Coordinates of C-alpha atoms and ligand atoms in Angstrom, one line a residue:
M1 CA 50.5 -121.2 47.7
K2 CA 50.7 -118.4 50.3
I3 CA 52.4 -115.4 48.7
E4 CA 54.4 -113.7 51.3
I5 CA 56.0 -109.9 51.1
T6 CA 57.2 -108.1 54.0
D7 CA 58.2 -105.2 52.5
I8 CA 55.3 -103.8 51.0
N9 CA 56.2 -100.9 48.3
L10 CA 52.9 -98.5 48.4
K11 CA 54.8 -96.9 44.8
A12 CA 54.0 -100.6 43.5
L13 CA 50.2 -100.2 44.0
F14 CA 48.9 -97.0 42.3
L15 CA 48.3 -95.9 39.3
G16 CA 50.9 -92.9 40.2
D17 CA 49.8 -89.2 40.2
K18 CA 51.4 -88.9 36.5
G19 CA 50.8 -92.5 35.6
E20 CA 54.0 -93.5 36.3
N21 CA 52.6 -97.0 36.4
V22 CA 50.5 -97.6 32.8
D23 CA 52.6 -100.3 32.1
I24 CA 52.0 -102.3 34.8
F25 CA 48.4 -101.7 35.3
K26 CA 48.0 -102.0 31.0
E27 CA 49.9 -105.5 31.4
L28 CA 47.8 -107.5 34.1
L29 CA 44.1 -105.4 33.2
L30 CA 45.0 -106.9 29.2
K31 CA 46.1 -110.2 30.7
M32 CA 42.7 -110.1 32.6
I33 CA 40.6 -109.7 29.3
D34 CA 42.6 -111.7 27.3
E35 CA 42.5 -114.5 29.6
H36 CA 38.4 -114.1 29.7
V37 CA 38.3 -114.1 25.9
G38 CA 40.4 -117.2 25.9
W39 CA 37.5 -118.7 28.4
R40 CA 34.6 -118.0 26.0
Q41 CA 36.3 -119.5 23.2
N42 CA 37.6 -122.1 24.7
Y43 CA 34.2 -123.0 26.1
Q44 CA 31.9 -125.7 23.2
P45 CA 34.5 -124.7 20.7
Q46 CA 32.4 -126.6 18.1
D47 CA 29.9 -123.7 18.5
T48 CA 31.2 -121.2 16.2
P49 CA 30.8 -117.2 16.6
V50 CA 27.6 -115.7 16.9
I51 CA 28.9 -112.2 15.2
S52 CA 30.3 -113.1 11.6
P53 CA 33.2 -111.3 9.3
F54 CA 29.9 -110.3 7.7
D55 CA 27.8 -108.8 10.1
K56 CA 31.6 -106.6 11.3
S57 CA 31.9 -105.7 7.7
S58 CA 28.4 -104.8 7.2
E59 CA 27.6 -100.3 6.9
S60 CA 24.8 -100.3 9.8
F61 CA 27.9 -102.6 12.0
N62 CA 30.7 -100.0 11.4
N63 CA 28.0 -97.2 11.7
T64 CA 27.3 -98.2 14.7
V65 CA 31.0 -98.5 16.3
D66 CA 31.2 -95.4 15.2
H67 CA 28.4 -94.4 17.2
V68 CA 29.9 -95.5 19.8
R69 CA 33.6 -94.3 19.6
S70 CA 31.6 -90.9 20.0
V71 CA 29.5 -91.1 22.7
F72 CA 33.0 -92.2 24.6
N73 CA 34.1 -89.0 23.4
E74 CA 31.7 -88.0 25.1
L75 CA 32.0 -89.5 28.4
S76 CA 35.3 -89.0 27.9
S77 CA 35.0 -85.0 27.6
K78 CA 32.8 -85.2 30.6
L79 CA 34.8 -87.2 32.3
R80 CA 38.5 -84.6 32.6
S81 CA 36.2 -82.0 32.8
K82 CA 34.6 -82.8 35.6
S83 CA 36.4 -85.0 37.6
L84 CA 38.0 -83.6 40.8
P85 CA 41.9 -84.4 40.8
W86 CA 42.4 -86.4 44.1
H87 CA 45.1 -88.5 42.1
T88 CA 47.4 -85.7 43.0
A89 CA 50.9 -86.4 45.0
G90 CA 49.9 -83.1 47.1
R91 CA 47.7 -80.7 46.1
F92 CA 44.7 -82.0 46.9
W93 CA 43.5 -81.6 50.8
G94 CA 39.5 -82.3 50.8
H95 CA 36.6 -84.5 50.4
M96 CA 37.4 -89.0 51.0
N97 CA 38.1 -88.9 47.6
S98 CA 41.7 -90.8 46.5
E99 CA 43.6 -92.8 44.5
T100 CA 42.5 -96.5 44.8
L101 CA 44.1 -99.6 44.8
M102 CA 45.2 -100.0 41.4
P103 CA 45.2 -104.0 41.7
A104 CA 41.5 -102.7 43.2
I105 CA 40.9 -101.6 40.1
I106 CA 42.3 -103.7 37.8
A107 CA 39.9 -106.9 39.5
Y108 CA 36.8 -105.0 39.4
T109 CA 37.7 -104.2 36.0
A110 CA 38.2 -107.9 34.6
A111 CA 35.3 -109.2 36.9
T112 CA 33.0 -107.3 35.6
L113 CA 33.4 -109.3 32.8
W114 CA 32.2 -112.3 34.3
N115 CA 29.0 -110.2 35.4
G116 CA 28.7 -112.3 39.1
N117 CA 25.7 -111.7 41.5
N118 CA 26.6 -112.3 44.8
V119 CA 22.9 -112.7 46.0
A120 CA 23.0 -116.4 46.0
Y121 CA 26.3 -118.9 45.0
E122 CA 24.7 -120.5 42.4
S123 CA 25.3 -117.5 40.0
S124 CA 29.0 -117.1 41.1
P125 CA 30.6 -119.3 42.8
G126 CA 34.0 -117.7 42.2
T127 CA 33.1 -114.5 43.7
S128 CA 30.9 -116.0 46.3
E129 CA 33.5 -117.4 48.0
M130 CA 35.7 -114.1 47.7
E131 CA 33.1 -112.8 49.2
E132 CA 32.9 -115.5 52.4
E133 CA 36.8 -115.2 52.4
V134 CA 37.0 -111.2 52.7
G135 CA 33.7 -111.6 55.2
H136 CA 35.8 -113.2 58.0
E137 CA 38.6 -111.2 56.8
L138 CA 37.2 -108.2 58.0
A139 CA 35.6 -110.0 60.8
T140 CA 39.4 -111.0 62.1
L141 CA 40.7 -107.5 61.8
M142 CA 37.8 -106.5 64.3
G143 CA 39.0 -108.7 66.6
Y144 CA 36.3 -111.2 66.2
Q145 CA 37.2 -115.1 67.1
E146 CA 37.7 -116.3 63.4
D147 CA 35.0 -119.6 64.0
K148 CA 31.8 -116.7 65.2
G149 CA 32.3 -113.9 63.6
W150 CA 31.4 -112.9 60.3
G151 CA 30.4 -110.2 57.4
H152 CA 29.7 -109.0 54.4
I153 CA 29.8 -106.6 51.5
C154 CA 27.2 -103.6 50.9
A155 CA 27.0 -100.8 48.7
D156 CA 28.0 -98.6 51.1
G157 CA 28.3 -97.8 54.9
S158 CA 25.2 -96.2 54.8
I159 CA 23.7 -99.5 54.2
A160 CA 26.1 -101.3 56.6
N161 CA 24.6 -98.6 59.9
L162 CA 21.4 -99.3 58.3
E163 CA 21.6 -103.5 58.8
G164 CA 23.4 -102.6 62.3
L165 CA 20.0 -100.9 64.0
W166 CA 18.3 -103.8 62.0
Y167 CA 20.2 -106.4 64.5
A168 CA 19.9 -104.1 67.1
R169 CA 15.8 -103.5 66.2
N170 CA 15.0 -107.2 65.9
L171 CA 17.8 -108.9 68.7
K172 CA 16.1 -106.4 71.5
S173 CA 12.6 -107.7 71.0
L174 CA 13.5 -110.8 70.8
P175 CA 13.2 -111.5 74.5
L176 CA 9.5 -110.2 74.1
A177 CA 8.6 -112.6 71.1
I178 CA 9.9 -115.3 73.8
K179 CA 7.7 -114.0 76.3
E180 CA 5.3 -114.6 73.7
V181 CA 6.3 -118.0 71.9
A182 CA 8.2 -119.9 75.1
P183 CA 7.3 -118.5 78.0
E184 CA 9.1 -120.9 80.1
H185 CA 12.4 -119.5 78.7
V186 CA 12.4 -116.1 80.0
E187 CA 9.9 -117.2 83.4
G188 CA 9.9 -114.4 86.0
K189 CA 11.1 -112.1 84.1
S190 CA 9.6 -107.8 83.9
E191 CA 9.2 -106.2 80.6
W192 CA 12.4 -103.5 81.8
Q193 CA 14.1 -107.2 82.7
L194 CA 13.3 -108.8 79.0
L195 CA 14.6 -105.3 77.6
N196 CA 18.0 -105.6 79.1
M197 CA 18.9 -108.7 78.6
S198 CA 22.5 -109.5 77.0
T199 CA 22.9 -110.5 73.3
K200 CA 24.8 -113.8 75.0
E201 CA 21.8 -114.3 76.7
I202 CA 19.6 -113.8 74.1
L203 CA 21.7 -116.3 71.7
E204 CA 21.9 -118.8 74.4
I205 CA 17.7 -119.3 74.7
M206 CA 17.3 -118.9 70.6
D207 CA 19.9 -121.7 70.5
K208 CA 17.9 -123.7 72.9
I209 CA 14.4 -123.9 70.9
P210 CA 15.5 -124.0 67.1
D211 CA 12.2 -125.7 66.0
K212 CA 10.2 -122.0 67.3
L213 CA 13.3 -120.1 65.8
D214 CA 10.4 -118.8 63.3
E215 CA 7.6 -118.5 65.5
V216 CA 9.5 -116.5 67.7
K217 CA 11.0 -114.6 64.9
A218 CA 7.4 -113.6 63.6
H219 CA 6.6 -112.4 67.5
S220 CA 9.6 -109.9 67.3
A221 CA 9.9 -106.4 65.8
R222 CA 9.9 -107.5 62.3
S223 CA 6.1 -107.5 63.0
G224 CA 5.8 -104.0 63.6
R225 CA 5.1 -105.1 67.0
H226 CA 7.0 -103.8 70.3
L227 CA 8.6 -100.9 68.0
Q228 CA 7.9 -98.1 70.7
K229 CA 9.4 -100.2 73.6
L230 CA 12.8 -100.7 72.3
G231 CA 14.0 -97.6 74.0
K232 CA 16.6 -94.8 72.9
W233 CA 19.6 -95.2 69.6
I234 CA 22.2 -93.1 71.2
I235 CA 24.4 -91.7 69.2
P236 CA 27.5 -88.8 69.4
Q237 CA 26.8 -85.2 67.9
T238 CA 29.5 -85.9 65.0
K239 CA 27.5 -89.2 64.2
H240 CA 27.2 -89.7 60.3
Y241 CA 23.6 -88.7 59.1
S242 CA 22.5 -92.0 57.8
W243 CA 21.7 -93.1 61.2
L244 CA 18.8 -90.6 60.8
K245 CA 17.9 -92.0 57.6
A246 CA 18.6 -95.8 59.6
A247 CA 16.0 -94.9 62.8
D248 CA 13.6 -93.5 59.8
I249 CA 13.0 -96.7 57.9
I250 CA 14.0 -99.1 60.9
G251 CA 10.6 -97.8 62.6
I252 CA 12.2 -96.7 65.7
G253 CA 11.8 -93.2 64.7
L254 CA 14.0 -90.0 65.0
D255 CA 12.5 -89.5 68.4
N256 CA 14.0 -92.0 69.8
V257 CA 17.2 -90.4 68.6
V258 CA 19.3 -89.1 71.6
S259 CA 22.6 -87.4 70.9
I260 CA 25.1 -86.8 73.2
D261 CA 27.8 -83.8 73.3
V262 CA 31.1 -83.9 72.3
D263 CA 34.2 -83.6 74.6
H264 CA 37.0 -80.7 73.3
N265 CA 38.2 -83.6 71.2
Y266 CA 35.5 -84.7 69.2
R267 CA 35.1 -87.0 70.7
M268 CA 31.9 -88.5 72.1
D269 CA 32.0 -87.4 76.0
I270 CA 31.3 -90.5 78.3
D271 CA 30.3 -89.1 81.8
K272 CA 27.4 -87.5 79.8
L273 CA 26.4 -90.7 78.2
E274 CA 26.4 -92.1 81.5
A275 CA 24.5 -89.8 82.8
K276 CA 22.0 -89.8 80.1
I277 CA 21.3 -93.6 80.2
R278 CA 21.2 -93.5 84.5
E279 CA 18.4 -90.4 83.5
L280 CA 16.6 -92.8 81.2
A281 CA 16.9 -96.3 83.2
A282 CA 15.5 -93.9 86.2
Q283 CA 12.4 -93.3 83.9
E284 CA 12.3 -97.2 82.9
I285 CA 12.9 -96.1 79.3
P286 CA 15.5 -98.7 77.8
V287 CA 18.7 -98.2 75.5
L288 CA 18.1 -99.8 72.7
G289 CA 22.1 -99.2 71.8
V290 CA 25.2 -97.0 71.8
V291 CA 26.9 -96.1 68.6
G292 CA 30.6 -94.9 69.2
V293 CA 32.6 -93.8 66.0
I294 CA 35.5 -94.8 64.7
G295 CA 37.1 -92.2 62.4
T296 CA 34.4 -89.6 62.4
T297 CA 33.1 -88.3 59.3
E298 CA 33.8 -84.2 59.9
E299 CA 37.1 -84.7 62.1
G300 CA 38.4 -88.4 62.1
Q301 CA 38.1 -88.4 65.6
I302 CA 38.3 -91.8 67.5
D303 CA 35.5 -92.4 69.6
R304 CA 36.6 -94.1 73.3
V305 CA 35.5 -97.5 72.4
D306 CA 37.2 -98.9 75.7
K307 CA 35.2 -96.5 78.0
I308 CA 31.8 -97.5 76.0
V309 CA 32.6 -101.0 76.3
N310 CA 33.5 -100.3 79.8
L311 CA 30.6 -98.8 80.9
R312 CA 28.0 -101.5 79.4
D313 CA 30.1 -104.3 81.5
K314 CA 29.8 -101.6 84.4
L315 CA 26.0 -101.0 83.9
A316 CA 25.2 -104.8 82.7
K317 CA 25.7 -105.2 86.7
E318 CA 23.0 -102.8 87.4
G319 CA 20.6 -104.6 84.9
I320 CA 21.1 -102.1 82.2
Y321 CA 22.0 -103.9 79.0
F322 CA 23.3 -101.8 75.5
Y323 CA 23.6 -103.4 72.3
I324 CA 27.0 -101.5 70.5
H325 CA 27.4 -100.7 67.6
I326 CA 30.8 -98.9 66.4
D327 CA 30.5 -96.6 63.0
A328 CA 33.9 -97.6 61.5
A329 CA 32.7 -96.7 58.1
Y330 CA 36.0 -94.3 57.4
G331 CA 38.7 -96.1 59.8
G332 CA 37.9 -99.5 60.4
Y333 CA 41.1 -100.5 57.9
A334 CA 42.6 -98.3 61.0
R335 CA 42.9 -101.5 63.0
A336 CA 45.4 -103.2 60.7
I337 CA 47.7 -101.0 62.3
F338 CA 47.8 -103.0 65.7
I339 CA 47.4 -106.4 64.4
D340 CA 50.8 -108.8 63.6
E341 CA 51.4 -111.5 60.9
N342 CA 49.9 -113.8 63.4
N343 CA 46.0 -111.6 63.6
E344 CA 47.2 -110.8 67.2
F345 CA 46.6 -107.1 68.6
I346 CA 50.6 -106.2 69.0
D347 CA 51.5 -105.1 73.1
Y348 CA 51.3 -100.9 73.2
D349 CA 55.2 -101.0 73.9
K350 CA 55.8 -103.2 71.3
L351 CA 54.8 -100.7 68.6
D352 CA 57.3 -98.5 68.3
K353 CA 59.8 -101.8 67.5
V354 CA 57.0 -103.2 65.2
Y355 CA 56.6 -99.6 63.1
K356 CA 60.3 -99.6 63.0
K357 CA 60.8 -102.9 61.5
Y358 CA 57.9 -102.6 59.1
G359 CA 59.0 -99.0 58.1
V360 CA 55.7 -98.1 59.1
F361 CA 56.2 -94.6 59.6
Q362 CA 59.0 -93.0 58.1
E363 CA 60.1 -90.5 61.2
K364 CA 59.0 -91.2 64.5
N365 CA 55.1 -90.3 64.3
E366 CA 53.1 -88.5 67.3
W367 CA 50.3 -89.6 66.2
L368 CA 49.5 -92.6 68.8
T369 CA 47.9 -92.1 72.4
E370 CA 47.1 -94.8 74.5
D371 CA 43.5 -93.7 74.1
I372 CA 43.2 -93.9 70.1
Y373 CA 44.9 -97.7 70.7
N374 CA 42.8 -98.7 73.7
S375 CA 39.8 -97.3 71.5
F376 CA 40.8 -99.6 68.5
K377 CA 41.6 -102.7 70.6
A378 CA 38.0 -102.6 72.5
M379 CA 36.3 -102.8 69.2
S380 CA 36.8 -106.7 69.5
Q381 CA 33.6 -105.9 72.7
V382 CA 30.8 -104.8 70.5
E383 CA 28.1 -106.6 68.8
T384 CA 28.6 -104.7 65.0
I385 CA 30.8 -103.0 63.1
T386 CA 30.4 -101.0 60.4
V387 CA 33.7 -100.9 57.8
D388 CA 34.0 -99.5 54.4
P389 CA 36.6 -101.2 52.0
H390 CA 35.6 -97.6 49.8
K391 CA 36.9 -95.4 52.3
M392 CA 40.1 -96.0 54.2
G393 CA 40.0 -99.5 52.4
Y394 CA 41.4 -97.6 49.3
I395 CA 39.0 -100.0 46.6
P396 CA 36.8 -98.4 44.2
Y397 CA 33.0 -97.5 45.2
S398 CA 30.7 -98.6 45.9
A399 CA 32.0 -101.2 48.7
G400 CA 30.6 -100.7 52.3
A401 CA 30.8 -104.0 54.9
I402 CA 29.4 -104.9 58.3
T403 CA 31.1 -107.2 60.5
V404 CA 29.0 -109.2 62.9
K405 CA 30.9 -110.2 66.6
D406 CA 28.1 -113.7 66.4
S407 CA 27.2 -115.5 63.3
R408 CA 24.2 -116.0 65.4
M409 CA 22.8 -113.3 65.2
R410 CA 22.0 -113.7 61.8
D411 CA 19.0 -115.5 62.6
A412 CA 17.2 -112.2 64.3
I413 CA 17.0 -110.5 60.6
S414 CA 17.2 -113.6 58.0
Y415 CA 14.5 -114.0 55.3
F416 CA 14.3 -117.2 53.1
A417 CA 12.8 -116.6 49.9
T418 CA 12.2 -120.2 48.2
Y419 CA 12.3 -119.3 45.2
V420 CA 16.1 -118.5 45.2
F421 CA 17.0 -120.1 48.3
E422 CA 16.5 -123.2 49.7
K423 CA 16.3 -122.9 53.8
G424 CA 19.2 -124.7 55.3
A425 CA 21.4 -124.2 52.8
D426 CA 25.2 -123.2 54.0
I427 CA 26.4 -119.8 53.9
P428 CA 27.3 -118.3 51.3
A429 CA 24.6 -120.1 49.4
L430 CA 22.3 -117.7 50.2
L431 CA 23.6 -114.6 51.3
G432 CA 20.7 -112.9 50.3
A433 CA 18.8 -114.5 53.1
Y434 CA 21.0 -113.1 55.6
I435 CA 22.0 -108.8 54.2
L436 CA 19.7 -106.3 53.6
E437 CA 20.5 -106.0 49.9
G438 CA 19.5 -108.6 47.1
S439 CA 21.7 -108.7 43.9
K440 CA 25.0 -107.6 44.2
A441 CA 27.7 -107.2 42.5
G442 CA 30.7 -110.1 42.0
A443 CA 33.1 -107.6 41.1
T444 CA 33.1 -105.8 44.5
A445 CA 34.0 -108.6 45.9
A446 CA 37.2 -109.5 43.5
A447 CA 38.4 -105.7 43.8
V448 CA 37.9 -106.3 48.1
W449 CA 39.6 -109.8 48.1
T450 CA 42.4 -108.8 45.8
A451 CA 43.2 -105.7 47.9
H452 CA 43.7 -107.7 50.7
K453 CA 45.8 -110.4 48.9
V454 CA 47.7 -107.7 48.0
L455 CA 47.8 -105.6 51.2
P456 CA 47.0 -108.2 53.9
L457 CA 45.1 -106.7 56.7
N458 CA 48.2 -106.1 59.6
V459 CA 50.5 -103.9 60.2
M460 CA 52.9 -105.2 57.4
G461 CA 50.1 -104.5 54.8
Y462 CA 47.1 -102.5 55.5
G463 CA 49.2 -101.2 58.5
K464 CA 51.7 -99.2 56.0
L465 CA 49.2 -97.6 53.7
M466 CA 47.6 -96.3 57.3
G467 CA 50.9 -95.1 58.0
A468 CA 51.6 -93.5 55.2
S469 CA 48.1 -91.6 55.4
I470 CA 48.3 -90.8 59.0
E471 CA 52.1 -89.5 58.5
G472 CA 51.0 -87.2 55.6
A473 CA 48.2 -85.5 57.5
F474 CA 50.3 -84.6 60.6
H475 CA 53.4 -82.5 57.8
F476 CA 50.1 -80.8 56.7
Y477 CA 48.9 -80.1 60.2
H478 CA 52.3 -79.0 61.2
F479 CA 52.2 -76.8 58.2
L480 CA 48.9 -75.2 58.8
K481 CA 49.8 -74.7 62.4
D482 CA 50.6 -71.0 63.4
R483 CA 51.2 -70.6 59.8
E484 CA 50.8 -66.8 58.5
F485 CA 49.6 -65.4 55.2
H486 CA 50.1 -61.7 54.7
V487 CA 48.0 -60.0 52.3
N488 CA 47.1 -56.2 51.7
G489 CA 48.4 -55.3 55.1
K490 CA 46.7 -58.4 56.7
T491 CA 47.6 -60.9 58.6
I492 CA 45.4 -64.0 58.6
K493 CA 46.3 -66.7 60.8
V494 CA 45.7 -70.3 60.4
Y495 CA 44.0 -72.6 63.2
P496 CA 43.8 -76.8 63.1
L497 CA 40.9 -77.9 65.2
T498 CA 42.4 -80.6 67.2
K499 CA 45.4 -82.6 66.9
P500 CA 44.1 -85.2 64.7
D501 CA 43.5 -88.8 65.8
F502 CA 44.2 -90.0 62.8
N503 CA 44.2 -88.7 59.2
M504 CA 41.8 -85.9 58.9
I505 CA 42.8 -82.4 59.4
D506 CA 40.2 -79.7 60.2
Y507 CA 41.1 -75.6 60.1
V508 CA 40.3 -72.1 60.0
F509 CA 41.4 -68.9 58.5
N510 CA 41.4 -66.0 60.7
E511 CA 42.2 -62.9 60.2
V512 CA 44.5 -61.2 63.1
G513 CA 42.3 -59.0 65.1
N514 CA 38.7 -59.5 63.8
T515 CA 36.3 -60.8 66.6
D516 CA 33.2 -61.4 64.3
L517 CA 32.5 -64.9 63.8
G518 CA 30.2 -64.1 61.1
V519 CA 33.5 -62.4 59.5
M520 CA 35.2 -65.1 59.6
N521 CA 32.7 -68.2 58.7
K522 CA 32.2 -65.5 55.7
L523 CA 36.0 -65.7 55.1
N524 CA 36.6 -69.7 55.1
H525 CA 33.2 -70.3 53.1
D526 CA 34.8 -68.2 50.7
F527 CA 38.4 -70.0 50.9
F528 CA 36.4 -73.0 50.2
G529 CA 35.0 -71.7 47.1
H530 CA 38.0 -70.7 45.9
A531 CA 39.6 -73.9 46.7
S532 CA 37.2 -75.7 44.9
Y533 CA 35.0 -76.4 42.0
A534 CA 31.9 -73.8 43.2
K535 CA 34.4 -70.3 42.0
G536 CA 38.2 -72.2 41.7
G537 CA 37.7 -74.7 38.7
L538 CA 39.0 -78.2 39.1
Y539 CA 41.3 -79.6 36.8
Y540 CA 43.2 -76.4 36.9
N541 CA 43.1 -75.3 40.8
E542 CA 46.3 -75.9 42.2
F543 CA 44.9 -76.3 46.2
L544 CA 42.1 -78.2 46.7
T545 CA 40.2 -78.5 50.0
S546 CA 36.9 -78.9 51.7
H547 CA 34.5 -77.5 54.1
T548 CA 31.7 -78.5 56.5
D549 CA 29.7 -76.1 59.4
F550 CA 29.7 -77.0 63.0
A551 CA 26.0 -75.6 63.8
V552 CA 24.1 -75.7 66.7
P553 CA 21.2 -78.1 65.6
D554 CA 24.1 -81.1 65.7
Y555 CA 26.9 -80.1 67.5
G556 CA 24.9 -77.8 70.3
N557 CA 27.4 -75.8 71.7
S558 CA 30.3 -78.1 71.5
P559 CA 32.2 -76.0 69.3
L560 CA 32.5 -73.3 71.9
P561 CA 35.8 -73.4 73.6
F562 CA 37.2 -73.9 69.8
V563 CA 35.7 -70.5 68.7
K564 CA 36.4 -68.6 72.0
S565 CA 40.0 -70.1 71.8
L566 CA 40.3 -67.7 68.9
G567 CA 39.2 -65.1 70.6
F568 CA 35.1 -64.7 69.6
S569 CA 32.9 -63.8 72.4
E570 CA 30.0 -66.4 73.6
E571 CA 28.1 -63.7 72.4
E572 CA 29.4 -63.8 68.8
W573 CA 28.4 -67.9 68.9
A574 CA 24.7 -67.6 70.2
R575 CA 24.6 -64.8 67.1
E576 CA 26.2 -66.8 64.7
Q577 CA 24.8 -70.6 65.4
K578 CA 28.5 -72.0 63.8
V579 CA 31.0 -72.0 63.3
T580 CA 32.6 -72.7 58.8
V581 CA 35.9 -75.0 58.9
L582 CA 38.1 -76.1 56.3
R583 CA 38.5 -80.1 56.3
A584 CA 41.3 -82.0 54.9
S585 CA 41.1 -85.3 54.2
A586 CA 44.7 -86.3 54.0
M587 CA 44.7 -89.8 52.0
S588 CA 47.5 -89.5 49.7
P589 CA 49.2 -92.2 49.8
Y590 CA 52.9 -90.3 48.7
V591 CA 53.2 -87.1 51.0
N592 CA 54.2 -89.2 54.1
D593 CA 57.8 -88.6 52.5
K594 CA 59.0 -85.4 53.9
E595 CA 60.8 -84.7 50.7
V596 CA 57.7 -85.0 48.5
F597 CA 55.7 -82.8 51.1
D598 CA 57.7 -79.9 51.1
E599 CA 58.5 -79.7 47.3
Y600 CA 54.0 -79.5 47.5
A601 CA 54.7 -77.2 50.5
V602 CA 55.9 -74.6 48.6
K603 CA 52.9 -74.9 45.7
I604 CA 50.2 -74.9 48.7
E605 CA 51.1 -71.9 50.4
A606 CA 51.5 -70.1 47.3
A607 CA 48.1 -71.3 45.9
I608 CA 45.9 -69.9 49.4
Q609 CA 48.4 -67.0 49.7
T610 CA 47.1 -66.5 45.6
K611 CA 43.5 -67.4 46.7
L612 CA 43.0 -65.3 49.9
E613 CA 44.7 -62.2 47.6
T614 CA 41.7 -63.0 45.1
I615 CA 39.3 -63.1 48.3
Y616 CA 40.3 -59.7 49.7
N617 CA 40.6 -57.6 46.3
D618 CA 36.6 -58.6 45.8
Y619 CA 35.9 -57.8 49.2
Q620 CA 38.1 -54.7 48.9
Q621 CA 35.6 -53.7 45.2
A622 CA 32.5 -54.8 47.4
Ligands
LIG1 C1 30.9 -92.2 55.0 C2 30.4 -92.7 56.4 C3 29.4 -93.1 56.7 C4 28.4 -93.4 55.2 O1 29.0 -94.0 54.6 P1 28.6 -94.0 52.8 O2 29.4 -95.3 52.3 O3 28.8 -92.9 52.4 O4 27.4 -94.5 52.7 C5 29.2 -93.3 57.6 N1 29.8 -93.1 59.0 C6 30.8 -93.2 58.5 C7 31.8 -92.3 60.1 C8 31.5 -92.3 57.2 O5 32.3 -91.9 57.5

């Protein structure tokens, strides 16, 4: 039975900032526990229980149970005293922690009772099927063809990125391996041409030589050959640091990672990308691949994927081909806000009407621009995409995922360990042979599967949750913009970094008249201290935020325009080499409601005032 609901109420999907929905939570969790126990009881009822009433009344049993109880007292105390109050509707504007979907928590918890291991179908048929389904749903969300695309859950975005680079490395090396094993298929091609073959061409040759597949793979980069020939892995300055780890582990090495400057919107500068690729080509250095980011980790900005794709297609005509991986670990789920109930990407000029129909935004939202729209749209044209359910999917950790445009690409990385897997068996029978990891939780698949059933990956489902998050972020952005605080006769102003492309807001405080960048950096660092565990405490903290540094080693001079706009000189930037910014990943699903936000605005304004007073009083005493 297909259950359809067109007016999802987000308030029914979370435990609630004061646990308002605890009755529903307990009802469903208890039902799942009862049914699990019933399942145990009804299996071979002629077998009598192994733990007898006599066992249960023995002294050692009871002592042990009390021991367990006291351990739980300790656990609870630790969790209550050392956790972030991210559940709050409007006081937590910090790191990417947030309320997660209640159905996903229940599904995860319930599924741990079955202890499924999705490494092999044999060990967990039910949750393996769920993972297969979820992988296809995510591939479809990215716009991949339903019968071609593929995806799976992995531990996190770092692993998904590592896997993306693994795909790129092995694929890119296949033509060199074909030249050694089946040279007739690449006759007359120079090494430069071999290293610039498109993924499509490579897959077509592989299709023609199924019986040589194993031998070709044995000659590919996995053998340790060709690694230094594959060329550069190009990332934007805003990259997640997992890319450095990936280049390190995959063996192409950090020297082959090239970073491209970002523009004033903190999106990769595509002109500089083109110039860099041409400069490399002029020296016959190939490009292994280019990474674009959908939702940069520190700024939430959206790279121009459409322009990266256009550049690839343009350069392909000149014999230069690069693989594209989109790192949408953070923002991938947001593609749902553009997808209709038939999985079609909605036309730009129809969006407002659709958003109104499904209540995606409560007021007219200024968020969307054609740039952002086109970037999301073009994701369907890249080889692989990282998309983390545990980020904007609002699923409990640990749930990352990767999607693959053409499932034939799996042949470039697959392994067959015969003791677990039967070669030739169908996916998902041998998931572990096609992915980086081995044993993996069936519970995660159950959580993601349930969330996708409750909230379909389209504008009516996840799209609505994304809308709530974005609208809340824009309320916070407007709250901060041009706001002033008055402390000890001084005026402190708030400056957002950019108009957000998504739901993350970076901002700084600066004292009016201050032209010393070091002083501003210290103020923001101190503010972070008081608005976090560092100095401000957790549970009794009235406003929490996060922070980051944009420093020259990562960002080059890209932050300079922002720094100058605040009145600092270039000399100050050259001296300080970094700007410290505060950062809010606005994931609360509640503050899209302007009334709720306004209630909290008064409280967080007062909390910020108090923190600034504490900081300035400390300065005076120092
Ligand atoms: C969070 C993030 C990652 C890494 O994901 P983890 O799940 O933390 O390993 C990679 N890339 C981007 C853009 C991210 O935001």
